[in-house]
Amino acid sequence: MMLLRRGVVLVELLGIGLLALALRSGSASAEEKGSLADIEKEFKDAIKRVTPATVLCMGKGAPKEQRAMGGSSGVLVSKKGLVLSDADATALLKITGTPPNQRLERTDSAEVEVRVPDLKSGTFKSYTATVVRKVKEADTCLLRIVDPPSAGFTDWLRVGSSDDLSVGDFTFAMGNSFGLSDEALPSLTAGVVAAYDPLPAERGEGRWEYLYTSAAVNPGVNGGPLVDIEGRLVGTVSTFVRPEPADPFQFLGKIIPIQRLRKLYGDLPEAAEMFPEAKPAKARSAQAAALEATFHQGAIAAAPSVASLVIERSAPYQVMSPVGPNALLPLARYAGPVSALVVSARGELVTSLYNLTNIATLTNPPDPGSVVPPALTLESGLATITKITACFPDGRRLAAKIVGVDPRLSLALLQAELPATDGYALPVLTPAPTQGFEEGRFTLAVGNPYGEGQRESPLLSVGILSKRHALNAPWAWRGDWQTDAGVTDANCGGAAVDLQGRLYGLLQLWAPLTHGRASGIGFIVPWSAIGAALPTLRSGRTWKRGFMGLSWKRDVDQPVIDEVTPGTPAAAAGLQPGDRFKVIDGEPIASIDDARRQLRHRWEGETLRVVVERTGAKKPVDVELQVTLGARPEPPPAPAEPKPAEPIPDEPKPPG
């Protein structure tokens, strides 16, 4: 089945990573090779348990087109037909009015249609259920199927213990992604426990108020099950609600832990049916537990070198993105503490410029000579910063200031003010071996968005190194590694490390509006590039975009030079009017757009190898040249807005 095959693919990737570890430490023994098959079996078994128990819940009484707008996933938790879902399982949604005055109206149904997968036929069987209890504030609902099969359901899911989970433990989320369709089988995503919100012990609802998973949780999966490596239910997926701006977990899957659900439903007669044991012991798989421990240990090894920056501003920080030629669109921006990486024991930190200012001009550079609106400049966001406090996992809080920025890599260097008397030194990560930095290797994404409320475990997501973007790629992220480990606003600027906690580089976001957050498209600035940039960062130098000093002929689509400005890099390289660009750094150039695409992310000091076609005495000849780019001249400042005219004072009235 396709669903099981997805799990096998993930297991194969995990197996590759484990085998690579064994090979790096010597030769893989027969016992080590056998462990890979054991882990593969554990994943398959977990998937096999959760698939037939994952159901679809829709409020009854609405037309089909309206039902498709609402509803939830859910999970069978008893032989007699008890179903756990979220508080939207009973929802009926409908659009009323006409544009632009449309609105979404919600009502709740007393009865719910529950669709249970039938794996033998590849379809589903539909049942009617009623609400036993709904707890809106905890986003949970318990349903009972009215007329279950006479022999009961055979594939209901046994509960586990969410209290036993730690950051780095495997989790699987399952549900009906992206709307409710007539397809019978739910879809599966895998990840690890990324973070948690603790609960006071006196509440008696377990250790965690919420768990967060790096498994991809898409619309429609809400209400569905989260299971551990044993295939036991450890929580249900919560409905997505618009988060607070400072919520560091807003781009992760939010989970209601099973221990809380035990407490919320523990007084019902149905509790014994759902929770046959007061607290079942979690049977641990030796093989999966070893891999989970590896994730956890790698993250803990890296965590002391990942700081949390609390940034105070004189004005609210908005990200602006150009829409159309002259319009600006404000975008919602995470406003909580951000992550940073320690790069020297004497208090130097690097973080992503994305954490500090609007980087729209880096991902979408303006045309040469164009006037950039003030809201889009890097300087505008940086100028609003009034105070930065660097918070470390050991409890230290140090003032920090920006020393330099490197727009080429979208990096900023900060200096934390270390105590001068106590010999305090910050821990610095060891770089990962160069030979281990290759596609398919595991990477741990380690963040610290906790500010002054530091936690025992960092924010963690797990993935692989997906690909290395070429150094001459026509994108802002050229030279970066891409990773499918979840990179969000909260861990951007943190550390990407291998399974031993050795540094690959800095976690980076370039265009989350396009790529999404925790979408499987995050980036890593390699440590080699960061190390090479440190001297200029320390000097406070700001790089400028590359400049050649030529213009294109406008009456043809071919990249033909119209004019070369004397004294510019183009003139120094020997480029001439009439030359037609054919190749830039090995990339064929067929149009002006091709040339602009290759040049728009180049910076001063870069040397390009270009091939141009030049008209010769008898026939055109190809000429190869090297052009070292200069700094692009600053465009004229935007015209100041005229001051409003001062009011003319009233003339005094004559007496009488």
XYZ file of C-alpha atoms in Angstrom:
656
model
C 0.000 0.000 0.000
C 1.157 3.540 -0.711
C 0.657 4.568 2.898
C 2.935 1.865 4.205
C 5.430 2.597 1.467
C 5.737 6.189 2.701
C 6.739 4.830 6.063
C 9.258 2.483 4.447
C 10.863 5.417 2.605
C 11.300 7.264 5.902
C 12.725 4.152 7.528
C 15.152 3.709 4.660
C 16.398 7.275 5.217
C 16.799 6.565 8.922
C 18.620 3.369 8.069
C 21.000 5.223 5.763
C 21.813 7.632 8.581
C 22.466 4.850 11.089
C 24.546 2.888 8.622
C 26.560 6.022 7.879
C 27.265 6.392 11.600
C 28.436 2.801 11.780
C 30.664 3.214 8.724
C 32.233 6.406 10.074
C 33.170 4.624 13.282
C 34.670 1.679 11.404
C 32.874 -1.202 9.756
C 29.239 -2.069 10.364
C 28.856 -5.320 12.279
C 26.189 -7.909 11.478
C 24.364 -6.866 14.661
C 24.390 -3.191 13.561
C 23.108 -4.122 10.119
C 20.347 -6.184 11.699
C 19.238 -3.219 13.804
C 18.259 -1.347 10.661
C 15.728 -4.032 9.771
C 14.415 -3.920 13.336
C 13.817 -0.162 13.156
C 12.132 -0.538 9.779
C 9.782 -3.119 11.292
C 8.991 -0.837 14.244
C 8.011 2.005 11.938
C 5.845 -0.264 9.819
C 4.125 -1.709 12.878
C 3.367 1.765 14.265
C 1.882 2.850 10.939
C -0.098 -0.367 10.644
C -1.709 0.245 14.052
C -2.690 3.874 13.537
C -3.983 3.739 9.949
C -7.276 1.821 10.427
C -8.059 3.712 13.652
C -7.851 7.191 12.071
C -11.325 8.400 11.133
C -13.069 11.359 9.539
C -15.655 13.352 11.552
C -18.248 15.667 9.964
C -21.294 17.350 11.474
C -24.490 15.882 10.023
C -27.214 17.957 8.427
C -25.320 20.087 5.899
C -25.110 19.695 2.112
C -21.990 17.991 0.811
C -20.393 21.219 -0.429
C -20.741 22.755 3.042
C -19.415 19.701 4.861
C -16.257 19.923 2.764
C -15.485 23.222 4.506
C -15.552 21.847 8.048
C -15.034 18.713 10.080
C -12.023 17.055 11.623
C -9.966 13.919 11.784
C -10.373 11.660 14.803
C -9.237 8.378 16.330
C -11.085 5.253 17.511
C -10.141 4.562 21.146
C -12.390 1.658 22.113
C -13.854 -1.551 20.747
C -17.382 -0.199 21.316
C -16.883 2.912 19.196
C -15.555 5.809 21.284
C -13.852 8.464 19.142
C -11.544 11.288 20.251
C -11.410 14.367 18.047
C -11.095 18.142 18.395
C -13.766 20.710 19.235
C -14.523 21.295 15.530
C -15.743 17.746 14.922
C -19.357 18.917 15.197
C -18.936 22.109 13.163
C -21.133 23.028 10.204
C -19.655 25.910 8.209
C -21.363 27.930 5.540
C -20.502 31.050 3.531
C -23.250 33.659 3.558
C -23.606 36.958 1.707
C -22.027 38.088 -1.528
C -18.560 39.546 -2.187
C -17.141 41.671 -0.670
C -19.490 41.171 2.271
C -19.173 37.400 2.605
C -18.813 35.837 6.026
C -18.319 32.367 7.411
C -21.087 31.215 9.747
C -20.749 28.274 12.112
C -23.340 26.081 13.745
C -22.810 22.812 15.598
C -24.600 19.559 14.931
C -25.847 17.183 17.627
C -24.882 14.226 15.421
C -21.603 13.523 13.650
C -20.838 11.318 10.664
C -17.772 9.181 11.391
C -16.064 7.535 8.425
C -13.953 4.525 9.404
C -11.374 3.236 6.861
C -11.863 -0.253 5.472
C -8.366 -1.283 4.409
C -9.522 -4.471 2.707
C -11.799 -2.687 0.260
C -9.898 0.608 0.135
C -13.076 2.506 1.021
C -14.759 3.574 4.265
C -17.822 2.693 6.302
C -19.990 5.513 7.594
C -21.472 5.602 11.120
C -23.496 8.102 13.138
C -22.070 9.308 16.447
C -23.299 11.556 19.253
C -21.333 13.891 21.506
C -20.414 12.509 24.930
C -18.498 15.624 26.017
C -16.857 18.609 24.379
C -14.222 20.775 26.125
C -13.717 23.816 23.922
C -10.970 25.415 25.978
C -8.859 22.259 25.591
C -9.933 21.768 21.958
C -11.178 18.221 22.439
C -14.372 16.260 21.889
C -15.418 12.718 22.780
C -17.928 10.973 20.497
C -19.704 7.621 20.712
C -20.768 5.714 17.599
C -24.477 4.926 17.987
C -24.645 1.570 16.199
C -21.180 -0.048 16.095
C -20.592 -3.476 14.483
C -21.992 -6.343 16.546
C -18.495 -7.706 17.160
C -17.136 -4.230 17.860
C -14.225 -2.468 16.179
C -11.061 -4.539 15.993
C -8.620 -1.755 15.052
C -9.082 0.784 17.824
C -5.953 2.472 19.140
C -4.535 1.746 22.573
C -3.400 4.723 24.625
C 0.160 5.344 25.774
C 1.693 7.905 28.104
C 2.530 11.415 26.966
C 4.403 11.993 30.245
C 7.156 9.649 29.036
C 7.865 11.700 25.922
C 10.955 13.890 25.630
C 12.284 16.278 23.011
C 13.684 14.122 20.210
C 11.260 11.174 20.548
C 9.616 9.897 17.368
C 6.016 10.892 16.678
C 3.610 10.140 13.827
C 0.645 12.397 13.008
C -2.184 11.043 10.885
C -5.347 12.538 9.456
C -7.205 13.703 6.384
C -5.057 16.510 5.000
C -6.266 19.577 3.117
C -9.996 19.266 3.343
C -12.386 16.390 3.632
C -12.727 14.245 0.568
C -14.238 10.892 -0.299
C -10.834 9.212 -0.185
C -10.821 6.414 2.335
C -7.268 6.442 3.652
C -5.736 9.173 5.796
C -2.199 10.433 5.270
C 0.806 10.131 7.538
C 3.630 12.473 8.523
C 6.562 11.696 10.797
C 8.754 13.821 13.026
C 9.954 14.185 16.594
C 8.775 15.954 19.724
C 10.085 19.461 19.096
C 9.080 21.256 22.313
C 6.539 21.347 25.119
C 4.624 23.639 27.450
C 4.922 22.310 31.022
C 2.037 22.065 33.498
C 2.161 22.631 37.271
C 2.054 19.292 39.080
C -0.868 20.421 41.260
C -3.202 20.461 38.246
C -2.987 16.696 38.042
C -3.187 16.642 34.232
C 0.268 15.250 33.517
C 3.578 16.962 32.777
C 2.657 18.833 29.601
C -0.091 21.300 28.752
C 0.784 21.019 25.062
C 3.334 19.074 23.065
C 4.676 20.283 19.725
C 5.775 17.991 16.925
C 7.960 18.617 13.902
C 5.741 16.187 11.948
C 3.927 18.181 9.264
C 0.399 18.955 10.483
C -1.776 20.271 7.679
C -5.368 21.577 7.665
C -7.735 18.652 8.058
C -5.392 16.659 10.321
C -6.787 18.545 13.333
C -8.369 16.104 15.765
C -6.317 13.219 14.404
C -4.002 11.007 16.456
C -0.384 11.502 17.409
C 1.300 8.180 18.143
C 4.708 7.161 19.437
C 7.094 4.610 17.942
C 5.045 1.843 19.598
C 1.920 2.947 17.726
C 0.206 4.068 20.949
C -1.940 7.154 21.185
C -0.057 9.943 23.003
C -2.243 12.906 22.002
C -4.590 14.489 19.491
C -3.814 17.277 17.040
C -5.281 20.628 18.021
C -7.205 22.923 15.703
C -5.058 25.707 14.296
C -5.930 29.088 15.742
C -4.251 32.403 15.018
C -1.412 32.551 17.536
C -0.053 35.400 19.563
C 2.751 37.258 17.730
C 5.333 36.045 20.272
C 4.278 32.351 20.189
C 7.473 30.469 19.226
C 5.533 27.299 18.338
C 3.077 28.822 15.868
C 4.552 26.918 12.904
C 4.664 23.503 14.579
C 1.972 20.876 15.162
C 0.154 21.507 18.458
C -0.845 18.427 20.439
C -3.251 17.842 23.349
C -1.354 15.242 25.454
C -3.156 12.034 26.352
C -2.533 12.602 30.078
C -4.636 15.790 29.913
C -7.363 13.910 28.038
C -7.349 11.270 30.777
C -8.039 13.983 33.338
C -10.701 15.740 31.243
C -12.690 12.539 30.639
C -11.690 10.591 33.743
C -15.021 11.158 35.544
C -17.122 9.688 32.729
C -18.414 6.084 32.751
C -16.606 5.713 29.410
C -13.212 6.377 31.052
C -12.618 2.720 31.928
C -13.334 1.800 28.317
C -10.872 4.362 26.940
C -8.186 4.104 29.598
C -8.079 0.487 30.788
C -4.993 1.215 32.905
C -4.448 4.230 35.135
C -1.102 4.898 33.477
C 0.155 2.238 31.096
C 3.883 1.723 31.121
C 5.467 2.691 27.840
C 7.112 -0.314 26.245
C 10.288 0.980 24.702
C 11.795 -0.418 21.550
C 15.518 -0.826 22.075
C 16.401 0.115 18.498
C 14.138 3.160 18.174
C 15.013 4.274 21.695
C 18.703 4.267 20.754
C 18.042 6.507 17.765
C 15.807 8.818 19.813
C 18.560 9.042 22.428
C 20.997 9.982 19.662
C 18.735 12.854 18.582
C 18.339 14.002 22.166
C 22.048 13.810 22.978
C 23.060 15.624 19.792
C 20.619 18.439 20.570
C 21.734 18.692 24.207
C 25.387 18.806 23.085
C 24.634 21.739 20.775
C 22.225 23.632 23.045
C 24.780 25.496 25.256
C 26.091 27.262 22.134
C 22.666 28.499 20.997
C 21.576 31.774 22.594
C 18.194 33.492 22.671
C 17.992 37.161 21.668
C 15.359 39.371 23.268
C 15.066 42.393 20.972
C 13.458 45.651 22.075
C 12.370 48.212 19.482
C 11.310 51.833 19.355
C 8.527 51.022 16.889
C 6.541 47.909 15.944
C 8.436 45.814 13.436
C 6.613 45.075 10.199
C 7.813 43.098 7.237
C 6.852 44.777 3.988
C 6.809 43.048 0.639
C 6.355 44.737 -2.737
C 3.081 43.915 -4.450
C 2.770 45.497 -7.869
C 4.967 48.402 -8.974
C 4.271 50.801 -6.134
C 2.191 48.988 -3.504
C 3.425 47.653 -0.156
C 1.792 44.847 1.787
C 2.434 44.507 5.552
C 2.942 40.911 6.666
C 2.509 39.342 10.078
C 5.854 38.841 11.790
C 6.848 36.674 14.739
C 7.703 39.041 17.600
C 9.236 36.768 20.251
C 12.838 35.927 21.162
C 14.983 34.591 18.312
C 17.941 32.231 18.110
C 21.636 33.020 17.675
C 24.821 30.952 17.429
C 27.936 31.413 19.576
C 31.022 31.699 17.327
C 33.706 32.677 19.845
C 34.345 32.148 23.538
C 34.762 35.913 23.976
C 31.099 36.583 23.286
C 30.627 36.819 19.534
C 27.273 35.615 18.186
C 25.882 35.370 14.672
C 22.238 35.346 13.734
C 20.142 35.643 10.598
C 19.353 39.125 9.324
C 15.810 37.785 8.937
C 15.578 38.000 12.739
C 16.505 41.684 12.788
C 15.107 43.448 9.744
C 13.182 43.123 6.503
C 15.265 41.183 3.945
C 12.907 41.648 0.986
C 15.598 43.537 -0.942
C 17.962 40.582 -0.542
C 15.570 37.994 -1.942
C 14.149 40.370 -4.591
C 16.851 42.929 -5.383
C 15.676 46.243 -6.861
C 16.736 47.237 -10.352
C 19.949 49.300 -10.507
C 19.297 52.970 -9.870
C 15.775 52.444 -8.576
C 14.628 54.192 -5.413
C 13.878 51.741 -2.584
C 10.974 52.741 -0.316
C 12.265 53.369 3.221
C 10.179 50.537 4.678
C 12.017 48.022 2.464
C 15.587 48.959 3.396
C 17.708 46.854 5.710
C 18.552 49.981 7.676
C 14.915 50.756 8.517
C 14.380 47.662 10.642
C 17.836 47.805 12.240
C 17.289 51.435 13.225
C 14.277 50.538 15.377
C 16.346 48.220 17.630
C 16.998 49.916 20.974
C 18.239 47.012 23.096
C 19.329 43.383 22.649
C 19.691 40.926 25.532
C 21.384 37.593 24.879
C 19.995 34.843 27.130
C 21.978 31.615 27.471
C 20.889 28.120 28.560
C 23.029 28.403 31.708
C 20.887 31.328 32.900
C 23.264 34.145 31.928
C 21.732 37.317 30.504
C 24.138 39.647 28.736
C 23.672 42.889 26.856
C 24.626 42.577 23.186
C 25.099 44.957 20.291
C 25.304 44.576 16.515
C 28.886 44.812 15.220
C 28.376 44.219 11.499
C 26.042 42.775 8.885
C 26.723 40.741 5.773
C 23.798 41.015 3.337
C 25.441 38.478 0.998
C 24.785 35.713 3.531
C 21.975 37.512 5.409
C 24.037 37.398 8.612
C 24.642 39.753 11.512
C 27.515 39.601 14.018
C 26.769 40.606 17.606
C 29.030 41.103 20.586
C 27.781 40.069 24.016
C 29.242 42.050 26.910
C 31.040 39.364 28.900
C 31.979 39.910 32.546
C 35.587 41.067 32.744
C 36.427 39.514 36.105
C 35.125 35.954 36.427
C 36.787 34.324 33.406
C 33.428 33.380 31.902
C 33.768 31.945 28.379
C 31.008 30.893 26.030
C 31.004 27.324 24.634
C 31.748 27.077 20.903
C 30.678 24.122 18.757
C 33.192 21.966 16.923
C 32.631 22.064 13.138
C 31.450 18.833 11.537
C 34.035 17.076 9.338
C 33.890 18.246 5.736
C 33.487 14.695 4.427
C 30.310 14.296 6.498
C 28.636 17.358 4.972
C 26.783 15.636 2.133
C 23.284 14.954 0.849
C 21.206 12.453 2.810
C 22.944 13.001 6.150
C 20.860 13.619 9.237
C 20.754 17.170 10.535
C 19.386 18.418 13.838
C 17.918 21.934 13.805
C 18.512 23.383 17.294
C 16.844 26.643 18.326
C 16.424 28.709 21.479
C 13.336 30.982 21.368
C 12.827 30.963 25.140
C 14.335 34.320 26.101
C 14.567 34.801 29.849
C 12.494 31.652 30.509
C 15.176 29.145 29.480
C 14.217 25.437 29.367
C 16.008 22.158 29.896
C 15.698 21.139 26.244
C 16.137 23.249 23.104
C 13.604 23.542 20.300
C 14.415 20.611 18.029
C 13.485 19.365 14.589
C 15.137 16.573 12.628
C 15.695 16.110 8.911
C 18.364 15.532 6.321
C 20.682 17.632 4.197
C 18.608 17.885 1.029
C 20.920 19.579 -1.488
C 23.687 22.138 -1.862
C 22.773 25.139 -4.004
C 25.482 26.097 -6.470
C 27.674 29.087 -5.683
C 26.557 30.729 -8.936
C 22.863 29.873 -8.583
C 20.610 32.854 -9.417
C 19.070 32.915 -5.938
C 19.813 34.685 -2.683
C 20.486 31.287 -1.050
C 23.254 30.330 -3.471
C 25.935 28.336 -1.682
C 23.556 27.355 1.136
C 22.500 23.852 1.992
C 18.793 23.104 1.866
C 17.270 20.953 4.600
C 13.869 19.433 5.293
C 14.366 19.851 9.046
C 11.715 22.349 10.100
C 13.146 25.879 10.085
C 10.790 28.428 11.648
C 10.930 32.005 12.922
C 11.797 30.561 16.343
C 14.896 28.509 15.424
C 16.128 30.596 12.467
C 19.586 31.800 13.497
C 20.159 28.645 15.549
C 22.500 25.729 14.889
C 22.311 22.985 12.277
C 24.377 20.097 13.656
C 25.100 16.443 12.940
C 24.053 13.586 15.220
C 27.065 14.193 17.435
C 26.262 17.868 17.916
C 28.989 19.101 15.560
C 28.266 22.254 13.620
C 27.115 22.252 10.003
C 26.140 25.917 10.007
C 23.471 28.507 10.788
C 19.744 27.889 10.231
C 18.395 30.416 7.727
C 15.077 31.578 6.285
C 15.139 33.512 3.030
C 11.595 33.704 1.652
C 9.125 32.086 4.083
C 6.190 33.783 2.382
C 7.026 31.687 -0.690
C 8.630 28.620 0.868
C 6.550 28.410 4.034
C 7.863 27.794 7.541
C 8.614 24.243 8.709
C 7.651 23.323 5.143
C 10.658 21.180 4.308
C 12.429 24.126 2.667
C 14.858 25.620 5.142
C 18.455 26.622 4.595
C 21.833 26.263 6.299
C 24.624 28.817 5.838
C 27.734 26.585 5.964
C 30.204 27.238 8.763
C 32.984 27.626 6.167
C 31.144 30.627 4.672
C 30.471 32.125 8.108
C 34.107 31.742 9.174
C 35.303 33.411 5.971
C 32.911 36.332 6.558
C 33.863 36.973 10.204
C 36.832 39.312 9.529
C 34.715 41.740 7.479
C 31.830 41.418 9.934
C 34.187 42.398 12.765
C 35.362 45.420 10.810
C 31.779 46.636 10.425
C 32.002 46.662 6.641
C 28.696 46.490 4.779
C 28.806 44.798 1.393
C 27.135 46.392 -1.606
C 25.631 44.781 -4.666
C 27.913 44.133 -7.608
C 28.170 46.705 -10.398
C 29.481 46.253 -13.941
C 28.782 49.618 -15.558
C 26.922 48.788 -18.776
C 23.464 49.079 -20.278
C 21.525 46.750 -22.574
C 20.060 47.484 -25.974
C 16.338 47.952 -25.465
C 15.074 47.153 -28.954
C 16.150 43.475 -28.845
C 15.595 40.650 -26.383
C 19.163 39.458 -26.866
C 21.629 40.438 -24.078
C 23.561 42.876 -26.252
C 25.571 45.704 -24.676
C 24.434 49.182 -25.655
C 26.907 51.318 -23.699
C 29.914 50.738 -21.427
C 30.606 53.481 -18.886
C 34.280 54.520 -18.821
C 36.170 53.744 -15.627
C 33.818 50.939 -14.581
C 34.516 47.183 -14.069
C 32.974 46.450 -17.483
C 35.381 48.842 -19.183
C 38.361 47.518 -17.218
C 37.503 43.947 -18.290
C 37.413 44.917 -21.988
C 33.689 44.632 -22.629
C 32.503 46.665 -25.626
C 29.234 47.975 -27.052
C 27.737 45.344 -29.358
C 29.058 42.383 -27.339
C 26.368 39.733 -26.840
C 26.544 37.762 -23.596
C 26.537 33.995 -24.139
C 27.791 32.544 -20.832
C 28.165 33.796 -17.231
C 30.074 31.479 -14.893
C 29.235 28.456 -17.000
C 25.521 29.234 -17.308
C 24.164 29.786 -20.858
C 22.633 33.232 -21.412
C 19.933 33.492 -24.091
C 18.077 36.666 -23.093
C 18.396 39.864 -21.105
C 16.281 38.217 -18.408
C 18.803 35.348 -18.202
C 21.625 37.866 -17.753
C 19.754 39.836 -15.095
C 18.876 36.647 -13.236
C 22.554 35.671 -13.083
C 23.702 39.148 -12.043
C 21.050 40.212 -9.524
C 22.549 38.276 -6.597
C 26.191 39.201 -7.214
C 28.217 41.332 -4.837
C 31.174 43.688 -5.051
C 34.518 41.938 -5.297
C 33.164 38.861 -7.078
C 34.971 37.866 -10.268
C 32.779 36.525 -13.080
C 33.893 34.519 -16.085
C 31.894 35.725 -19.080
C 31.842 34.670 -22.703
C 30.602 37.239 -25.208
C 30.083 37.072 -28.932
C 31.892 39.945 -30.629
C 31.613 41.038 -34.231
C 34.941 40.322 -35.948
C 36.430 41.339 -39.291
C 34.984 38.301 -41.069
C 32.642 36.564 -38.638
C 31.572 36.784 -34.995
C 34.071 35.387 -32.500
C 33.673 34.268 -28.895
C 35.727 36.223 -26.387
C 36.217 35.066 -22.781
C 36.758 37.786 -20.165
C 36.904 38.127 -16.396
C 34.950 40.922 -14.734
C 35.574 41.869 -11.103
C 32.470 43.625 -9.884
C 32.584 46.953 -8.101
C 30.121 48.457 -5.628
C 26.845 49.616 -7.079
C 26.493 53.409 -6.822
C 23.914 54.548 -4.333
C 20.671 55.698 -5.981
C 19.529 59.228 -5.257
C 17.491 59.473 -2.038
C 13.747 59.348 -2.297
C 12.269 62.842 -2.519
C 11.147 64.139 0.840
C 7.434 64.509 1.308
C 6.452 68.184 1.213
C 5.722 69.675 4.584
C 2.129 70.737 5.079
C 1.606 74.448 4.679
C 1.452 76.335 7.935
C -1.985 77.821 8.641
C -2.343 81.531 8.016
C -3.204 83.272 11.288
C -6.508 85.085 11.431
C -6.202 88.809 10.767
C -7.213 90.899 13.750
C -10.660 92.316 13.385
C -11.035 96.116 13.563
C -12.463 97.344 16.844
C -16.158 98.038 16.960
